[in-house]
């Protein structure tokens, strides 16, 4: 393993790579929340269908019919279910963001990830102290 702290790079470049990485990580968190929204909305629809069936079984057919017609299977965003929102996000934003991050890393640091963090580790660890090793194949 090479020294991922990349002493060959200037501090401004490393800081910019770090911000881009942090930005991508934030997009990854947003994507996770979006997938959570997708799953929770789907679960809500299934629970709603159960409620509709229970209202119908209890003799409240008009209410059951209204709920089924107006809410079951309804688009959550104009003309879309959540799977379509997730797919659009992945195709038009998330994948482009990942590609831009990869491009910057390929062009500036041979594809290395987390260069800023690698520098922080070098700076903040205690050389020679247990559990403060530089890395699996790096020596102090």
PDB file of C-alpha atoms in Angstrom:
ATOM      1  CA  UNK A   1       0.000   0.000   0.000  1.00  0.00           C
ATOM      2  CA  UNK A   2       1.297   3.438  -0.873  1.00  0.00           C
ATOM      3  CA  UNK A   3       1.274   6.524   1.321  1.00  0.00           C
ATOM      4  CA  UNK A   4      -2.272   7.788   0.770  1.00  0.00           C
ATOM      5  CA  UNK A   5      -1.480  11.068   2.510  1.00  0.00           C
ATOM      6  CA  UNK A   6       0.009  12.071  -0.841  1.00  0.00           C
ATOM      7  CA  UNK A   7       2.901  14.316   0.200  1.00  0.00           C
ATOM      8  CA  UNK A   8       3.320  15.118  -3.517  1.00  0.00           C
ATOM      9  CA  UNK A   9       0.083  17.155  -3.522  1.00  0.00           C
ATOM     10  CA  UNK A  10      -0.257  20.753  -2.358  1.00  0.00           C
ATOM     11  CA  UNK A  11      -2.495  21.547   0.618  1.00  0.00           C
ATOM     12  CA  UNK A  12      -5.051  23.474  -1.462  1.00  0.00           C
ATOM     13  CA  UNK A  13      -5.582  20.510  -3.796  1.00  0.00           C
ATOM     14  CA  UNK A  14      -5.936  18.131  -0.863  1.00  0.00           C
ATOM     15  CA  UNK A  15      -8.424  20.502   0.803  1.00  0.00           C
ATOM     16  CA  UNK A  16     -10.465  20.709  -2.412  1.00  0.00           C
ATOM     17  CA  UNK A  17     -10.461  16.917  -2.783  1.00  0.00           C
ATOM     18  CA  UNK A  18     -11.549  16.662   0.846  1.00  0.00           C
ATOM     19  CA  UNK A  19     -14.489  19.033   0.290  1.00  0.00           C
ATOM     20  CA  UNK A  20     -15.551  17.152  -2.822  1.00  0.00           C
ATOM     21  CA  UNK A  21     -15.388  13.878  -0.902  1.00  0.00           C
ATOM     22  CA  UNK A  22     -17.381  15.352   1.973  1.00  0.00           C
ATOM     23  CA  UNK A  23     -19.946  16.651  -0.495  1.00  0.00           C
ATOM     24  CA  UNK A  24     -20.292  13.224  -2.115  1.00  0.00           C
ATOM     25  CA  UNK A  25     -20.656  11.606   1.309  1.00  0.00           C
ATOM     26  CA  UNK A  26     -23.500  14.044   2.040  1.00  0.00           C
ATOM     27  CA  UNK A  27     -25.160  13.083  -1.250  1.00  0.00           C
ATOM     28  CA  UNK A  28     -24.785   9.428  -0.227  1.00  0.00           C
ATOM     29  CA  UNK A  29     -26.566  10.208   3.044  1.00  0.00           C
ATOM     30  CA  UNK A  30     -29.326  12.009   1.149  1.00  0.00           C
ATOM     31  CA  UNK A  31     -29.655   8.989  -1.138  1.00  0.00           C
ATOM     32  CA  UNK A  32     -30.062   6.744   1.884  1.00  0.00           C
ATOM     33  CA  UNK A  33     -32.808   9.000   3.214  1.00  0.00           C
ATOM     34  CA  UNK A  34     -34.470   8.975  -0.190  1.00  0.00           C
ATOM     35  CA  UNK A  35     -34.443   5.174  -0.207  1.00  0.00           C
ATOM     36  CA  UNK A  36     -35.866   5.265   3.320  1.00  0.00           C
ATOM     37  CA  UNK A  37     -38.637   7.581   2.075  1.00  0.00           C
ATOM     38  CA  UNK A  38     -39.271   5.149  -0.783  1.00  0.00           C
ATOM     39  CA  UNK A  39     -39.562   2.165   1.561  1.00  0.00           C
ATOM     40  CA  UNK A  40     -41.638   3.974   4.186  1.00  0.00           C
ATOM     41  CA  UNK A  41     -44.069   5.285   1.580  1.00  0.00           C
ATOM     42  CA  UNK A  42     -44.476   1.792   0.162  1.00  0.00           C
ATOM     43  CA  UNK A  43     -45.045   0.386   3.639  1.00  0.00           C
ATOM     44  CA  UNK A  44     -47.626   3.113   4.333  1.00  0.00           C
ATOM     45  CA  UNK A  45     -49.515   2.125   1.189  1.00  0.00           C
ATOM     46  CA  UNK A  46     -49.601  -1.525   2.274  1.00  0.00           C
ATOM     47  CA  UNK A  47     -50.789  -0.521   5.759  1.00  0.00           C
ATOM     48  CA  UNK A  48     -53.434   1.679   4.151  1.00  0.00           C
ATOM     49  CA  UNK A  49     -54.651  -1.284   2.104  1.00  0.00           C
ATOM     50  CA  UNK A  50     -54.975  -3.268   5.327  1.00  0.00           C
ATOM     51  CA  UNK A  51     -56.952  -0.411   6.915  1.00  0.00           C
ATOM     52  CA  UNK A  52     -59.224  -0.263   3.874  1.00  0.00           C
ATOM     53  CA  UNK A  53     -59.930  -4.002   4.140  1.00  0.00           C
ATOM     54  CA  UNK A  54     -60.665  -3.650   7.858  1.00  0.00           C
ATOM     55  CA  UNK A  55     -63.042  -0.736   7.285  1.00  0.00           C
ATOM     56  CA  UNK A  56     -64.795  -2.783   4.608  1.00  0.00           C
ATOM     57  CA  UNK A  57     -65.011  -5.820   6.935  1.00  0.00           C
ATOM     58  CA  UNK A  58     -66.460  -3.577   9.662  1.00  0.00           C
ATOM     59  CA  UNK A  59     -69.202  -2.439   7.299  1.00  0.00           C
ATOM     60  CA  UNK A  60     -67.796   1.018   6.455  1.00  0.00           C
ATOM     61  CA  UNK A  61     -67.789   0.409   2.721  1.00  0.00           C
ATOM     62  CA  UNK A  62     -68.197   4.020   1.602  1.00  0.00           C
ATOM     63  CA  UNK A  63     -65.167   5.115   3.660  1.00  0.00           C
ATOM     64  CA  UNK A  64     -63.204   2.070   2.444  1.00  0.00           C
ATOM     65  CA  UNK A  65     -64.104   2.808  -1.163  1.00  0.00           C
ATOM     66  CA  UNK A  66     -63.103   6.475  -0.804  1.00  0.00           C
ATOM     67  CA  UNK A  67     -59.760   5.629   0.800  1.00  0.00           C
ATOM     68  CA  UNK A  68     -59.020   2.986  -1.814  1.00  0.00           C
ATOM     69  CA  UNK A  69     -59.938   5.276  -4.713  1.00  0.00           C
ATOM     70  CA  UNK A  70     -58.204   8.405  -3.404  1.00  0.00           C
ATOM     71  CA  UNK A  71     -55.086   7.077  -1.661  1.00  0.00           C
ATOM     72  CA  UNK A  72     -54.186   3.465  -2.475  1.00  0.00           C
ATOM     73  CA  UNK A  73     -51.604   3.484  -5.249  1.00  0.00           C
ATOM     74  CA  UNK A  74     -51.592   7.265  -5.470  1.00  0.00           C
ATOM     75  CA  UNK A  75     -48.615   9.091  -6.983  1.00  0.00           C
ATOM     76  CA  UNK A  76     -46.611  10.662  -4.154  1.00  0.00           C
ATOM     77  CA  UNK A  77     -45.097  13.307  -6.427  1.00  0.00           C
ATOM     78  CA  UNK A  78     -46.667  14.538  -9.656  1.00  0.00           C
ATOM     79  CA  UNK A  79     -46.994  11.545 -11.998  1.00  0.00           C
ATOM     80  CA  UNK A  80     -44.553   9.413  -9.986  1.00  0.00           C
ATOM     81  CA  UNK A  81     -44.276   6.722  -7.412  1.00  0.00           C
ATOM     82  CA  UNK A  82     -41.221   6.788  -5.197  1.00  0.00           C
ATOM     83  CA  UNK A  83     -39.359   4.112  -7.177  1.00  0.00           C
ATOM     84  CA  UNK A  84     -39.409   6.524 -10.118  1.00  0.00           C
ATOM     85  CA  UNK A  85     -38.072   9.354  -7.951  1.00  0.00           C
ATOM     86  CA  UNK A  86     -35.256   7.103  -6.708  1.00  0.00           C
ATOM     87  CA  UNK A  87     -34.407   5.990 -10.236  1.00  0.00           C
ATOM     88  CA  UNK A  88     -34.352   9.573 -11.526  1.00  0.00           C
ATOM     89  CA  UNK A  89     -32.157  10.684  -8.621  1.00  0.00           C
ATOM     90  CA  UNK A  90     -29.729   7.833  -9.233  1.00  0.00           C
ATOM     91  CA  UNK A  91     -29.563   8.394 -12.987  1.00  0.00           C
ATOM     92  CA  UNK A  92     -29.472  12.165 -13.157  1.00  0.00           C
ATOM     93  CA  UNK A  93     -27.709  13.276  -9.977  1.00  0.00           C
ATOM     94  CA  UNK A  94     -26.093  10.580  -7.851  1.00  0.00           C
ATOM     95  CA  UNK A  95     -24.313   8.796 -10.708  1.00  0.00           C
ATOM     96  CA  UNK A  96     -23.075  12.106 -12.155  1.00  0.00           C
ATOM     97  CA  UNK A  97     -21.815  13.204  -8.743  1.00  0.00           C
ATOM     98  CA  UNK A  98     -19.923   9.932  -8.272  1.00  0.00           C
ATOM     99  CA  UNK A  99     -18.427  10.233 -11.741  1.00  0.00           C
ATOM    100  CA  UNK A 100     -17.261  13.805 -11.036  1.00  0.00           C
ATOM    101  CA  UNK A 101     -15.632  12.697  -7.780  1.00  0.00           C
ATOM    102  CA  UNK A 102     -13.933   9.797  -9.574  1.00  0.00           C
ATOM    103  CA  UNK A 103     -12.685  12.122 -12.310  1.00  0.00           C
ATOM    104  CA  UNK A 104     -11.157  14.539  -9.801  1.00  0.00           C
ATOM    105  CA  UNK A 105      -9.441  11.706  -7.949  1.00  0.00           C
ATOM    106  CA  UNK A 106      -8.206  10.081 -11.167  1.00  0.00           C
ATOM    107  CA  UNK A 107      -6.806  13.366 -12.506  1.00  0.00           C
ATOM    108  CA  UNK A 108      -5.270  14.650  -9.281  1.00  0.00           C
ATOM    109  CA  UNK A 109      -4.313  11.742  -7.037  1.00  0.00           C
ATOM    110  CA  UNK A 110      -4.231   8.521  -9.052  1.00  0.00           C
ATOM    111  CA  UNK A 111      -7.723   7.611  -7.828  1.00  0.00           C
ATOM    112  CA  UNK A 112      -6.816   7.638  -4.130  1.00  0.00           C
ATOM    113  CA  UNK A 113      -9.752   8.203  -1.816  1.00  0.00           C
ATOM    114  CA  UNK A 114      -9.756  10.128   1.463  1.00  0.00           C
ATOM    115  CA  UNK A 115      -6.407  11.847   0.941  1.00  0.00           C
ATOM    116  CA  UNK A 116      -7.355  14.585   3.400  1.00  0.00           C
ATOM    117  CA  UNK A 117      -8.214  12.009   6.053  1.00  0.00           C
ATOM    118  CA  UNK A 118      -4.996  10.101   5.362  1.00  0.00           C
ATOM    119  CA  UNK A 119      -3.082  13.317   6.055  1.00  0.00           C
ATOM    120  CA  UNK A 120      -5.055  13.868   9.230  1.00  0.00           C
ATOM    121  CA  UNK A 121      -4.204  10.347  10.363  1.00  0.00           C
ATOM    122  CA  UNK A 122      -0.501  10.932   9.735  1.00  0.00           C
ATOM    123  CA  UNK A 123      -0.657  14.194  11.653  1.00  0.00           C
ATOM    124  CA  UNK A 124      -2.779  13.025  14.587  1.00  0.00           C
ATOM    125  CA  UNK A 125      -1.551   9.517  15.348  1.00  0.00           C
ATOM    126  CA  UNK A 126       1.187   8.712  17.833  1.00  0.00           C
ATOM    127  CA  UNK A 127       3.991   7.065  15.863  1.00  0.00           C
ATOM    128  CA  UNK A 128       5.052   3.731  17.335  1.00  0.00           C
ATOM    129  CA  UNK A 129       2.108   3.533  19.735  1.00  0.00           C
ATOM    130  CA  UNK A 130      -0.199   0.477  19.588  1.00  0.00           C
ATOM    131  CA  UNK A 131      -3.341   1.073  17.522  1.00  0.00           C
ATOM    132  CA  UNK A 132      -1.760   4.125  15.911  1.00  0.00           C
ATOM    133  CA  UNK A 133      -0.107   2.275  13.017  1.00  0.00           C
ATOM    134  CA  UNK A 134       0.251   4.170   9.744  1.00  0.00           C
ATOM    135  CA  UNK A 135      -1.507   1.405   7.816  1.00  0.00           C
ATOM    136  CA  UNK A 136      -1.336  -2.309   7.080  1.00  0.00           C
ATOM    137  CA  UNK A 137       1.672  -2.072   4.751  1.00  0.00           C
ATOM    138  CA  UNK A 138       3.209   1.207   5.906  1.00  0.00           C
ATOM    139  CA  UNK A 139       5.977   1.539   8.414  1.00  0.00           C
ATOM    140  CA  UNK A 140       6.501   4.350  10.922  1.00  0.00           C
TER     141      UNK A 140
END
